[in-house]
GROMACS .gro file of C-alpha atoms in nm:
model
  225
    1MET     CA    1  -4.577  -7.379  -4.447
    2LEU     CA    2  -4.641  -7.729  -4.580
    3PRO     CA    3  -4.904  -7.962  -4.431
    4THR     CA    4  -4.698  -8.282  -4.408
    5PRO     CA    5  -4.335  -8.399  -4.419
    6THR     CA    6  -4.402  -8.546  -4.763
    7ALA     CA    7  -4.536  -8.218  -4.897
    8LEU     CA    8  -4.237  -8.041  -4.742
    9ALA     CA    9  -3.997  -8.281  -4.913
   10GLU     CA   10  -4.164  -8.236  -5.250
   11ARG     CA   11  -4.161  -7.857  -5.224
   12ALA     CA   12  -3.796  -7.855  -5.116
   13ALA     CA   13  -3.705  -8.074  -5.414
   14GLU     CA   14  -3.893  -7.836  -5.641
   15VAL     CA   15  -3.701  -7.538  -5.502
   16ILE     CA   16  -3.367  -7.712  -5.553
   17ALA     CA   17  -3.456  -7.799  -5.912
   18GLU     CA   18  -3.568  -7.441  -5.980
   19HIS     CA   19  -3.240  -7.299  -5.850
   20ALA     CA   20  -3.043  -7.562  -6.039
   21ARG     CA   21  -3.201  -7.467  -6.371
   22GLU     CA   22  -3.139  -7.098  -6.303
   23ALA     CA   23  -2.775  -7.161  -6.212
   24VAL     CA   24  -2.713  -7.372  -6.522
   25ALA     CA   25  -2.876  -7.110  -6.742
   26ALA     CA   26  -2.659  -6.837  -6.588
   27ARG     CA   27  -2.327  -7.014  -6.529
   28GLY     CA   28  -2.345  -7.356  -6.693
   29GLU     CA   29  -2.333  -7.559  -6.371
   30PHE     CA   30  -2.497  -7.600  -6.032
   31HIS     CA   31  -2.299  -7.641  -5.710
   32LEU     CA   32  -2.504  -7.793  -5.428
   33ALA     CA   33  -2.412  -7.887  -5.070
   34LEU     CA   34  -2.641  -8.130  -4.888
   35SER     CA   35  -2.699  -8.216  -4.524
   36GLY     CA   36  -2.791  -8.560  -4.392
   37GLY     CA   37  -3.072  -8.685  -4.172
   38SER     CA   38  -3.423  -8.829  -4.191
   39THR     CA   39  -3.594  -8.518  -4.331
   40PRO     CA   40  -3.338  -8.482  -4.614
   41ARG     CA   41  -3.392  -8.847  -4.711
   42LEU     CA   42  -3.752  -8.769  -4.810
   43MET     CA   43  -3.642  -8.454  -4.993
   44LEU     CA   44  -3.366  -8.627  -5.186
   45ALA     CA   45  -3.593  -8.915  -5.282
   46ALA     CA   46  -3.833  -8.659  -5.427
   47LEU     CA   47  -3.545  -8.481  -5.600
   48ALA     CA   48  -3.424  -8.805  -5.757
   49GLU     CA   49  -3.763  -8.844  -5.922
   50ARG     CA   50  -3.755  -8.503  -6.090
   51ASP     CA   51  -3.680  -8.505  -6.461
   52ASP     CA   52  -3.642  -8.125  -6.463
   53MET     CA   53  -3.327  -8.141  -6.248
   54PRO     CA   54  -3.011  -8.080  -6.459
   55TRP     CA   55  -2.816  -8.370  -6.314
   56ARG     CA   56  -2.538  -8.366  -6.573
   57ALA     CA   57  -2.447  -8.011  -6.473
   58THR     CA   58  -2.475  -8.066  -6.096
   59ASP     CA   59  -2.189  -8.106  -5.847
   60VAL     CA   60  -2.281  -8.234  -5.502
   61PHE     CA   61  -2.081  -8.164  -5.186
   62GLN     CA   62  -2.148  -8.251  -4.824
   63VAL     CA   63  -2.240  -7.998  -4.557
   64ASP     CA   64  -2.110  -8.223  -4.280
   65GLU     CA   65  -2.008  -8.579  -4.202
   66ARG     CA   66  -1.955  -8.798  -3.898
   67VAL     CA   67  -1.617  -8.961  -3.845
   68ALA     CA   68  -1.719  -9.323  -3.901
   69PRO     CA   69  -1.612  -9.602  -4.137
   70ASP     CA   70  -1.710  -9.591  -4.503
   71GLY     CA   71  -2.054  -9.741  -4.552
   72HIS     CA   72  -2.151  -9.697  -4.186
   73ALA     CA   73  -2.521  -9.628  -4.129
   74GLU     CA   74  -2.437  -9.303  -3.945
   75ARG     CA   75  -2.249  -9.161  -4.241
   76ASN     CA   76  -2.438  -8.898  -4.438
   77ALA     CA   77  -2.257  -9.016  -4.750
   78SER     CA   78  -2.416  -9.359  -4.711
   79MET     CA   79  -2.762  -9.205  -4.732
   80LEU     CA   80  -2.665  -8.985  -5.026
   81HIS     CA   81  -2.531  -9.283  -5.218
   82GLU     CA   82  -2.840  -9.488  -5.143
   83VAL     CA   83  -3.103  -9.228  -5.229
   84LEU     CA   84  -2.958  -8.989  -5.481
   85LEU     CA   85  -2.623  -9.049  -5.633
   86ASP     CA   86  -2.720  -9.279  -5.915
   87ARG     CA   87  -2.860  -8.959  -6.067
   88VAL     CA   88  -2.546  -8.750  -6.023
   89LYS     CA   89  -2.294  -8.742  -6.308
   90PRO     CA   90  -1.981  -8.959  -6.273
   91GLY     CA   91  -1.731  -8.775  -6.055
   92GLY     CA   92  -1.994  -8.522  -5.952
   93PHE     CA   93  -2.013  -8.621  -5.585
   94TYR     CA   94  -1.742  -8.492  -5.351
   95PRO     CA   95  -1.755  -8.678  -5.017
   96MET     CA   96  -1.581  -8.560  -4.704
   97ARG     CA   97  -1.288  -8.799  -4.648
   98VAL     CA   98  -1.337  -8.851  -4.278
   99THR     CA   99  -1.163  -9.190  -4.273
  100GLU     CA  100  -0.825  -9.042  -4.364
  101PRO     CA  101  -0.556  -9.092  -4.096
  102ASP     CA  102  -0.490  -8.717  -4.087
  103VAL     CA  103  -0.830  -8.548  -4.069
  104ASP     CA  104  -0.676  -8.201  -4.062
  105ASP     CA  105  -0.513  -8.275  -4.396
  106ALA     CA  106  -0.849  -8.407  -4.518
  107VAL     CA  107  -1.006  -8.074  -4.420
  108ASP     CA  108  -0.745  -7.884  -4.621
  109ARG     CA  109  -0.797  -8.108  -4.922
  110TYR     CA  110  -1.174  -8.066  -4.906
  111VAL     CA  111  -1.130  -7.689  -4.910
  112ALA     CA  112  -0.897  -7.725  -5.210
  113THR     CA  113  -1.158  -7.935  -5.390
  114MET     CA  114  -1.428  -7.681  -5.315
  115GLU     CA  115  -1.206  -7.405  -5.451
  116SER     CA  116  -1.129  -7.598  -5.769
  117VAL     CA  117  -1.499  -7.655  -5.840
  118CYS     CA  118  -1.675  -7.358  -5.681
  119GLY     CA  119  -1.415  -7.081  -5.712
  120VAL     CA  120  -1.195  -6.891  -5.468
  121PRO     CA  121  -1.339  -6.834  -5.219
  122PRO     CA  122  -1.588  -7.118  -5.274
  123MET     CA  123  -1.944  -7.002  -5.346
  124PHE     CA  124  -2.216  -7.264  -5.360
  125ASP     CA  125  -2.528  -7.200  -5.562
  126MET     CA  126  -2.732  -7.361  -5.284
  127ILE     CA  127  -2.659  -7.507  -4.943
  128HIS     CA  128  -2.927  -7.720  -4.781
  129LEU     CA  129  -2.952  -7.705  -4.402
  130GLY     CA  130  -3.159  -7.877  -4.139
  131LEU     CA  131  -3.220  -7.749  -3.789
  132GLY     CA  132  -3.148  -7.948  -3.475
  133ALA     CA  133  -3.367  -7.929  -3.167
  134ASP     CA  134  -3.070  -7.763  -2.992
  135GLY     CA  135  -3.049  -7.499  -3.265
  136HIS     CA  136  -2.752  -7.646  -3.452
  137MET     CA  137  -2.715  -7.658  -3.828
  138ALA     CA  138  -2.451  -7.844  -4.029
  139SER     CA  139  -2.236  -7.975  -3.742
  140LEU     CA  140  -2.202  -7.633  -3.584
  141VAL     CA  141  -2.337  -7.711  -3.240
  142PRO     CA  142  -2.372  -7.506  -2.922
  143GLY     CA  143  -2.041  -7.457  -2.745
  144ASP     CA  144  -1.817  -7.605  -3.014
  145PRO     CA  145  -1.522  -7.383  -3.118
  146ALA     CA  146  -1.596  -7.457  -3.485
  147LEU     CA  147  -1.900  -7.231  -3.455
  148ASP     CA  148  -1.674  -6.928  -3.408
  149ILE     CA  149  -1.439  -6.997  -3.700
  150ALA     CA  150  -1.431  -6.698  -3.935
  151ASP     CA  151  -1.125  -6.765  -4.151
  152ARG     CA  152  -1.178  -7.122  -4.278
  153ASP     CA  153  -1.455  -7.282  -4.481
  154VAL     CA  154  -1.426  -7.637  -4.341
  155ALA     CA  155  -1.337  -7.755  -3.990
  156MET     CA  156  -1.333  -8.053  -3.756
  157THR     CA  157  -1.558  -8.036  -3.452
  158GLY     CA  158  -1.522  -8.187  -3.111
  159GLU     CA  159  -1.724  -8.495  -3.022
  160TYR     CA  160  -2.101  -8.451  -3.056
  161GLN     CA  161  -2.346  -8.734  -2.991
  162GLY     CA  162  -2.056  -8.976  -2.981
  163ARG     CA  163  -1.863  -8.870  -3.291
  164ARG     CA  164  -1.644  -8.591  -3.423
  165ARG     CA  165  -1.763  -8.428  -3.744
  166MET     CA  166  -1.623  -8.252  -4.047
  167THR     CA  167  -1.839  -7.952  -4.131
  168LEU     CA  168  -1.874  -7.647  -4.346
  169THR     CA  169  -1.833  -7.331  -4.138
  170ARG     CA  170  -2.021  -7.004  -4.113
  171PRO     CA  171  -1.822  -6.810  -4.377
  172VAL     CA  172  -1.908  -7.047  -4.662
  173LEU     CA  173  -2.269  -7.078  -4.543
  174GLU     CA  174  -2.306  -6.702  -4.546
  175ARG     CA  175  -2.139  -6.674  -4.887
  176ALA     CA  176  -2.381  -6.910  -5.063
  177ARG     CA  177  -2.606  -6.776  -5.335
  178ALA     CA  178  -2.895  -6.943  -5.151
  179LEU     CA  179  -2.954  -7.125  -4.824
  180LEU     CA  180  -3.240  -7.372  -4.809
  181TRP     CA  181  -3.363  -7.457  -4.459
  182VAL     CA  182  -3.585  -7.767  -4.451
  183ILE     CA  183  -3.739  -7.823  -4.108
  184ALA     CA  184  -3.993  -8.079  -3.991
  185GLY     CA  185  -4.148  -8.192  -3.666
  186GLU     CA  186  -4.305  -8.055  -3.350
  187SER     CA  187  -3.973  -8.075  -3.164
  188LYS     CA  188  -3.844  -7.792  -3.384
  189GLN     CA  189  -4.114  -7.535  -3.295
  190SER     CA  190  -3.912  -7.337  -3.042
  191VAL     CA  191  -3.585  -7.327  -3.236
  192LEU     CA  192  -3.767  -7.244  -3.560
  193GLN     CA  193  -3.917  -6.939  -3.392
  194GLN     CA  194  -3.567  -6.843  -3.275
  195LEU     CA  195  -3.429  -6.889  -3.627
  196LEU     CA  196  -3.702  -6.673  -3.780
  197LEU     CA  197  -3.629  -6.402  -3.522
  198GLY     CA  198  -3.254  -6.415  -3.588
  199ASP     CA  199  -3.187  -6.514  -3.228
  200ASP     CA  200  -2.809  -6.550  -3.210
  201SER     CA  201  -2.825  -6.747  -2.886
  202ILE     CA  202  -2.861  -7.057  -3.106
  203PRO     CA  203  -2.605  -7.151  -3.373
  204ALA     CA  204  -2.857  -7.128  -3.657
  205GLY     CA  205  -2.946  -6.774  -3.556
  206ARG     CA  206  -2.587  -6.664  -3.612
  207ILE     CA  207  -2.599  -6.734  -3.986
  208SER     CA  208  -2.652  -6.419  -4.188
  209ASN     CA  209  -2.755  -6.480  -4.549
  210GLU     CA  210  -3.013  -6.257  -4.713
  211HIS     CA  211  -3.089  -6.529  -4.967
  212ALA     CA  212  -3.223  -6.777  -4.713
  213ILE     CA  213  -3.537  -6.980  -4.784
  214VAL     CA  214  -3.713  -7.142  -4.489
  215LEU     CA  215  -3.946  -7.434  -4.557
  216ALA     CA  216  -4.117  -7.613  -4.269
  217ASP     CA  217  -4.414  -7.838  -4.212
  218ASP     CA  218  -4.716  -7.748  -4.000
  219ALA     CA  219  -4.583  -7.938  -3.700
  220ALA     CA  220  -4.259  -7.737  -3.697
  221PHE     CA  221  -4.426  -7.403  -3.751
  222GLY     CA  222  -4.675  -7.439  -3.468
  223ASN     CA  223  -4.726  -7.083  -3.347
  224ALA     CA  224  -4.431  -6.950  -3.551
  225GLY     CA  225  -4.649  -6.911  -3.860
   0.00000   0.00000   0.00000
């Protein structure tokens, strides 16, 4: 439990850097998948300031992305470019190509890229996740068929909050060497309790990964702590 969103962001950045150094020491590289949103912006800004992060050995993928034009303010990639990616090695960022005319082909090509970098089947060293007030993580939202996919690592969703999304699916989330949940705000109290209890009535509660780390600020923990 961290007292403020800033403290939460700094601790999350520290955890990422710790795992990155361990991965590089063990395997020579660090494969990281990042979510978007306001809470991650603080975390990534803190991460960008860390000199103990092995940037030259780090590959960055996206957890999910809205179907919107390149550079659009709603695109997670726009935030990643703005906050973080001047630290990532050239060619080390792998954006989801949601502007392609054939998004299903773009899904297949993203899987192929993941396999070429992270192995077959792809195994990330760390996947960062947020938690929506409706219990969603990545773009796996209540009632969307993508939540039930068990045989593919990337999928397109239906429309959610006005846009379709490309998202990582449960199998690759559960396969990761570590999941890092970073959760902030009073609006998350109820769903955070459900997540901690493994309540599978929310999407986040259906993710089974014994290497999950949950970081939250005081406002999100409320009575859950």
